[in-house]
Amino acid sequence: MSYPPKHHQNNDINHMIEVIKTYPLATIVSVKNNEPLITHLPLIYNDDGNLIGHIDIYNPQAEVLKNDNDITIIFSGPQCYISPSIYTTKQLPTWNYIRVHLKGKVKAIESKEALKNSLITMTAFLEAPDHKYVLDTDNKRMEGALDYIKMFEISIDSWEGKFKLSQDKKPQDIENARTELVRANQKSVEAFLEKCFKRET
């Protein structure tokens, strides 16, 4: 039996791009001296089919985000526990999730002007669709920060979509699982924030 099961794999690049655009905060994994380095950063998928990101110069991982070094990137979509109680048939408990795993090569972009334009572009993307904030080209705080930020570009060599969404179940159970994924994500965020960040009275 192959693993992961084919019905949990999604090879449609357009579906994976949608995950990247909807959930741009990526987990970036690289290796230095046999030690894994892991950082969580938003990445933007550009028109050339590459990923663009920015990292603090003091982050140890900044040193390896260049020279066509190998890199692994993980984008995380929604996920939740699926109780057998939501199904119309007898099932066991499981966990549904969406993940995109990418491998590629990373290079540093040294141009300050490119970095500046990229920060503006990323802000515009993340502010969409309302654009309540616009990062102006003459923003003094941005100008002061340019010396402390490294820009990098990732060319993608391989794509792997992991969409575990109860695809092996009956149509009604698949739909029930989808509804539960939406409900559980909304409720879990609300409950988590209430529990961990409850205001002192």
mmCIF file of C-alpha atoms in Angstrom:
data_model
loop_
_atom_site.group_PDB
_atom_site.id
_atom_site.type_symbol
_atom_site.label_atom_id
_atom_site.label_comp_id
_atom_site.label_asym_id
_atom_site.label_seq_id
_atom_site.Cartn_x
_atom_site.Cartn_y
_atom_site.Cartn_z
ATOM 1 C CA MET A 1 0.000 0.000 0.000
ATOM 2 C CA SER A 2 1.388 3.395 -0.993
ATOM 3 C CA TYR A 3 1.795 6.170 1.516
ATOM 4 C CA PRO A 4 0.448 8.712 1.776
ATOM 5 C CA PRO A 5 -2.766 7.370 0.205
ATOM 6 C CA LYS A 6 -3.366 8.804 -3.258
ATOM 7 C CA HIS A 7 -6.813 10.084 -2.292
ATOM 8 C CA HIS A 8 -5.145 12.370 0.276
ATOM 9 C CA GLN A 9 -2.699 13.792 -2.287
ATOM 10 C CA ASN A 10 -3.641 16.772 -4.432
ATOM 11 C CA ASN A 11 -1.341 17.375 -7.397
ATOM 12 C CA ASP A 12 -3.288 20.316 -8.786
ATOM 13 C CA ILE A 13 -0.813 23.209 -8.621
ATOM 14 C CA ASN A 14 -3.662 25.733 -8.837
ATOM 15 C CA HIS A 15 -5.170 24.288 -5.644
ATOM 16 C CA MET A 16 -1.802 24.516 -3.918
ATOM 17 C CA ILE A 17 -1.294 28.110 -5.097
ATOM 18 C CA GLU A 18 -4.690 28.948 -3.561
ATOM 19 C CA VAL A 19 -3.469 27.579 -0.219
ATOM 20 C CA ILE A 20 -0.284 29.676 -0.497
ATOM 21 C CA LYS A 21 -2.239 32.845 -1.272
ATOM 22 C CA THR A 22 -4.880 32.247 1.414
ATOM 23 C CA TYR A 23 -2.471 31.109 4.150
ATOM 24 C CA PRO A 24 0.831 32.872 3.272
ATOM 25 C CA LEU A 25 2.543 32.307 6.626
ATOM 26 C CA ALA A 26 5.053 29.567 5.780
ATOM 27 C CA THR A 27 7.306 27.311 7.799
ATOM 28 C CA ILE A 28 10.766 27.555 6.215
ATOM 29 C CA VAL A 29 13.210 24.721 6.878
ATOM 30 C CA SER A 30 16.887 24.710 5.925
ATOM 31 C CA VAL A 31 19.991 22.990 7.250
ATOM 32 C CA LYS A 32 23.331 24.384 8.435
ATOM 33 C CA ASN A 33 26.054 22.108 9.818
ATOM 34 C CA ASN A 34 23.533 19.249 10.042
ATOM 35 C CA GLU A 35 21.274 21.366 12.245
ATOM 36 C CA PRO A 36 17.770 22.241 11.020
ATOM 37 C CA LEU A 37 16.882 25.932 11.034
ATOM 38 C CA ILE A 38 13.189 26.791 11.125
ATOM 39 C CA THR A 39 11.497 30.163 10.714
ATOM 40 C CA HIS A 40 7.866 31.203 10.201
ATOM 41 C CA LEU A 41 7.513 33.979 7.612
ATOM 42 C CA PRO A 42 4.887 35.169 5.137
ATOM 43 C CA LEU A 43 5.847 34.383 1.559
ATOM 44 C CA ILE A 44 4.310 35.851 -1.570
ATOM 45 C CA TYR A 45 3.847 33.823 -4.761
ATOM 46 C CA ASN A 46 4.836 36.100 -7.638
ATOM 47 C CA ASP A 47 4.042 36.185 -11.356
ATOM 48 C CA ASP A 48 7.223 34.253 -12.159
ATOM 49 C CA GLY A 49 6.041 31.303 -10.077
ATOM 50 C CA ASN A 50 8.576 31.964 -7.313
ATOM 51 C CA LEU A 51 8.199 32.776 -3.621
ATOM 52 C CA ILE A 52 9.451 36.073 -2.202
ATOM 53 C CA GLY A 53 10.196 36.672 1.468
ATOM 54 C CA HIS A 54 12.058 38.884 3.935
ATOM 55 C CA ILE A 55 14.008 37.938 7.030
ATOM 56 C CA ASP A 56 15.675 39.830 9.893
ATOM 57 C CA ILE A 57 19.461 39.967 9.376
ATOM 58 C CA TYR A 58 19.981 38.716 12.949
ATOM 59 C CA ASN A 59 17.959 35.545 12.342
ATOM 60 C CA PRO A 60 20.510 32.680 12.079
ATOM 61 C CA GLN A 61 18.630 31.290 9.105
ATOM 62 C CA ALA A 62 19.360 34.458 7.101
ATOM 63 C CA GLU A 63 22.900 33.188 6.506
ATOM 64 C CA VAL A 64 21.704 30.194 4.483
ATOM 65 C CA LEU A 65 18.938 31.843 2.456
ATOM 66 C CA LYS A 66 21.250 32.410 -0.518
ATOM 67 C CA ASN A 67 23.590 30.707 -3.011
ATOM 68 C CA ASP A 68 20.900 28.373 -4.380
ATOM 69 C CA ASN A 69 20.823 26.438 -1.120
ATOM 70 C CA ASP A 70 18.177 23.748 -0.746
ATOM 71 C CA ILE A 71 15.090 24.709 1.213
ATOM 72 C CA THR A 72 11.823 23.137 2.304
ATOM 73 C CA ILE A 73 8.651 25.178 2.742
ATOM 74 C CA ILE A 74 5.375 24.162 4.392
ATOM 75 C CA PHE A 75 2.114 26.075 4.071
ATOM 76 C CA SER A 76 -0.626 25.166 6.541
ATOM 77 C CA GLY A 77 -4.300 25.423 5.715
ATOM 78 C CA PRO A 78 -7.230 24.645 8.012
ATOM 79 C CA GLN A 79 -7.179 21.541 10.206
ATOM 80 C CA CYS A 80 -9.282 19.917 12.917
ATOM 81 C CA TYR A 81 -10.257 16.724 14.718
ATOM 82 C CA ILE A 82 -13.133 14.868 13.071
ATOM 83 C CA SER A 83 -15.460 13.059 15.477
ATOM 84 C CA PRO A 84 -17.265 9.933 14.229
ATOM 85 C CA SER A 85 -20.442 11.609 15.502
ATOM 86 C CA ILE A 86 -20.618 13.836 12.402
ATOM 87 C CA TYR A 87 -20.756 10.923 9.979
ATOM 88 C CA THR A 88 -23.850 9.092 8.745
ATOM 89 C CA THR A 89 -21.858 5.850 8.732
ATOM 90 C CA LYS A 90 -19.750 4.122 11.374
ATOM 91 C CA GLN A 91 -16.196 5.482 11.351
ATOM 92 C CA LEU A 92 -13.216 5.949 13.637
ATOM 93 C CA PRO A 93 -11.937 9.319 14.891
ATOM 94 C CA THR A 94 -9.530 11.073 12.527
ATOM 95 C CA TRP A 95 -7.885 14.405 11.778
ATOM 96 C CA ASN A 96 -8.473 16.416 8.617
ATOM 97 C CA TYR A 97 -6.025 19.000 7.307
ATOM 98 C CA ILE A 98 -4.619 20.835 4.315
ATOM 99 C CA ARG A 99 -0.870 21.215 3.874
ATOM 100 C CA VAL A 100 1.397 22.132 0.975
ATOM 101 C CA HIS A 101 5.005 20.925 1.008
ATOM 102 C CA LEU A 102 7.469 22.548 -1.377
ATOM 103 C CA LYS A 103 11.158 22.042 -2.078
ATOM 104 C CA GLY A 104 13.337 24.486 -3.953
ATOM 105 C CA LYS A 105 16.443 26.615 -4.203
ATOM 106 C CA VAL A 106 16.846 29.966 -2.462
ATOM 107 C CA LYS A 107 18.869 32.985 -3.505
ATOM 108 C CA ALA A 108 19.452 36.336 -1.859
ATOM 109 C CA ILE A 109 18.254 39.541 -3.532
ATOM 110 C CA GLU A 110 20.757 42.230 -2.608
ATOM 111 C CA SER A 111 19.118 45.282 -4.200
ATOM 112 C CA LYS A 112 17.771 47.777 -1.660
ATOM 113 C CA GLU A 113 15.360 49.106 -4.258
ATOM 114 C CA ALA A 114 14.028 45.609 -4.951
ATOM 115 C CA LEU A 115 13.650 45.032 -1.202
ATOM 116 C CA LYS A 116 11.747 48.273 -0.788
ATOM 117 C CA ASN A 117 9.412 47.537 -3.700
ATOM 118 C CA SER A 118 8.885 44.003 -2.414
ATOM 119 C CA LEU A 119 7.873 45.216 1.051
ATOM 120 C CA ILE A 120 5.347 47.566 -0.554
ATOM 121 C CA THR A 121 4.003 44.787 -2.803
ATOM 122 C CA MET A 122 3.701 42.322 0.058
ATOM 123 C CA THR A 123 1.884 44.855 2.220
ATOM 124 C CA ALA A 124 -0.563 45.591 -0.615
ATOM 125 C CA PHE A 125 -1.216 41.849 -1.046
ATOM 126 C CA LEU A 126 -1.769 41.262 2.666
ATOM 127 C CA GLU A 127 -4.041 44.336 2.947
ATOM 128 C CA ALA A 128 -6.308 43.116 0.146
ATOM 129 C CA PRO A 129 -9.133 43.505 -0.519
ATOM 130 C CA ASP A 130 -9.856 46.561 1.665
ATOM 131 C CA HIS A 131 -6.383 48.185 1.607
ATOM 132 C CA LYS A 132 -6.984 50.142 4.783
ATOM 133 C CA TYR A 133 -3.240 50.752 5.027
ATOM 134 C CA VAL A 134 -0.838 51.666 2.228
ATOM 135 C CA LEU A 135 2.929 51.464 2.715
ATOM 136 C CA ASP A 136 4.216 54.594 0.960
ATOM 137 C CA THR A 137 7.506 54.610 -0.922
ATOM 138 C CA ASP A 138 8.808 57.483 1.239
ATOM 139 C CA ASN A 139 7.875 55.856 4.569
ATOM 140 C CA LYS A 140 10.705 56.844 6.950
ATOM 141 C CA ARG A 141 10.349 53.809 9.213
ATOM 142 C CA MET A 142 10.644 51.497 6.240
ATOM 143 C CA GLU A 143 13.716 53.367 4.996
ATOM 144 C CA GLY A 144 15.335 52.932 8.413
ATOM 145 C CA ALA A 145 14.547 49.217 8.479
ATOM 146 C CA LEU A 146 16.027 48.328 5.074
ATOM 147 C CA ASP A 147 19.513 47.788 6.526
ATOM 148 C CA TYR A 148 18.127 45.146 8.887
ATOM 149 C CA ILE A 149 16.131 43.059 6.416
ATOM 150 C CA LYS A 150 17.308 40.507 3.873
ATOM 151 C CA MET A 151 15.197 39.700 0.830
ATOM 152 C CA PHE A 152 15.227 36.254 -0.753
ATOM 153 C CA GLU A 153 13.590 34.420 -3.645
ATOM 154 C CA ILE A 154 12.738 30.723 -3.802
ATOM 155 C CA SER A 155 12.431 28.808 -7.066
ATOM 156 C CA ILE A 156 10.181 25.793 -6.569
ATOM 157 C CA ASP A 157 11.471 22.385 -7.675
ATOM 158 C CA SER A 158 8.737 20.117 -6.303
ATOM 159 C CA TRP A 159 5.143 20.445 -5.126
ATOM 160 C CA GLU A 160 3.192 18.149 -2.823
ATOM 161 C CA GLY A 161 -0.361 18.834 -1.745
ATOM 162 C CA LYS A 162 -1.687 16.986 1.297
ATOM 163 C CA PHE A 163 -5.461 17.470 1.385
ATOM 164 C CA LYS A 164 -6.856 14.991 3.922
ATOM 165 C CA LEU A 165 -10.566 15.795 3.796
ATOM 166 C CA SER A 166 -12.395 12.481 4.308
ATOM 167 C CA GLN A 167 -12.293 11.821 0.551
ATOM 168 C CA ASP A 168 -12.611 8.066 1.152
ATOM 169 C CA LYS A 169 -16.033 8.472 2.778
ATOM 170 C CA LYS A 170 -19.539 8.636 1.320
ATOM 171 C CA PRO A 171 -20.614 11.962 -0.293
ATOM 172 C CA GLN A 172 -22.749 13.053 2.667
ATOM 173 C CA ASP A 173 -19.962 12.238 5.121
ATOM 174 C CA ILE A 174 -17.466 14.209 3.001
ATOM 175 C CA GLU A 175 -19.807 17.193 3.109
ATOM 176 C CA ASN A 176 -20.307 16.796 6.867
ATOM 177 C CA ALA A 177 -16.539 16.717 7.367
ATOM 178 C CA ARG A 178 -16.131 19.890 5.326
ATOM 179 C CA THR A 179 -18.791 21.657 7.393
ATOM 180 C CA GLU A 180 -17.075 20.502 10.587
ATOM 181 C CA LEU A 181 -13.702 21.808 9.358
ATOM 182 C CA VAL A 182 -15.187 25.281 8.921
ATOM 183 C CA ARG A 183 -17.078 25.207 12.221
ATOM 184 C CA ALA A 184 -14.207 23.815 14.271
ATOM 185 C CA ASN A 185 -11.673 26.327 12.966
ATOM 186 C CA GLN A 186 -13.901 29.279 13.754
ATOM 187 C CA LYS A 187 -14.754 28.008 17.236
ATOM 188 C CA SER A 188 -11.228 26.889 18.145
ATOM 189 C CA VAL A 189 -9.700 30.269 17.329
ATOM 190 C CA GLU A 190 -12.351 32.052 19.376
ATOM 191 C CA ALA A 191 -11.934 29.671 22.325
ATOM 192 C CA PHE A 192 -8.135 29.789 22.180
ATOM 193 C CA LEU A 193 -7.971 33.581 22.180
ATOM 194 C CA GLU A 194 -10.498 33.788 24.992
ATOM 195 C CA LYS A 195 -8.526 31.320 27.107
ATOM 196 C CA CYS A 196 -4.987 32.528 26.473
ATOM 197 C CA PHE A 197 -5.506 36.236 26.153
ATOM 198 C CA LYS A 198 -8.352 36.886 28.541
ATOM 199 C CA ARG A 199 -8.253 40.439 29.793
ATOM 200 C CA GLU A 200 -7.637 41.025 33.444
ATOM 201 C CA THR A 201 -10.677 42.460 35.204
#
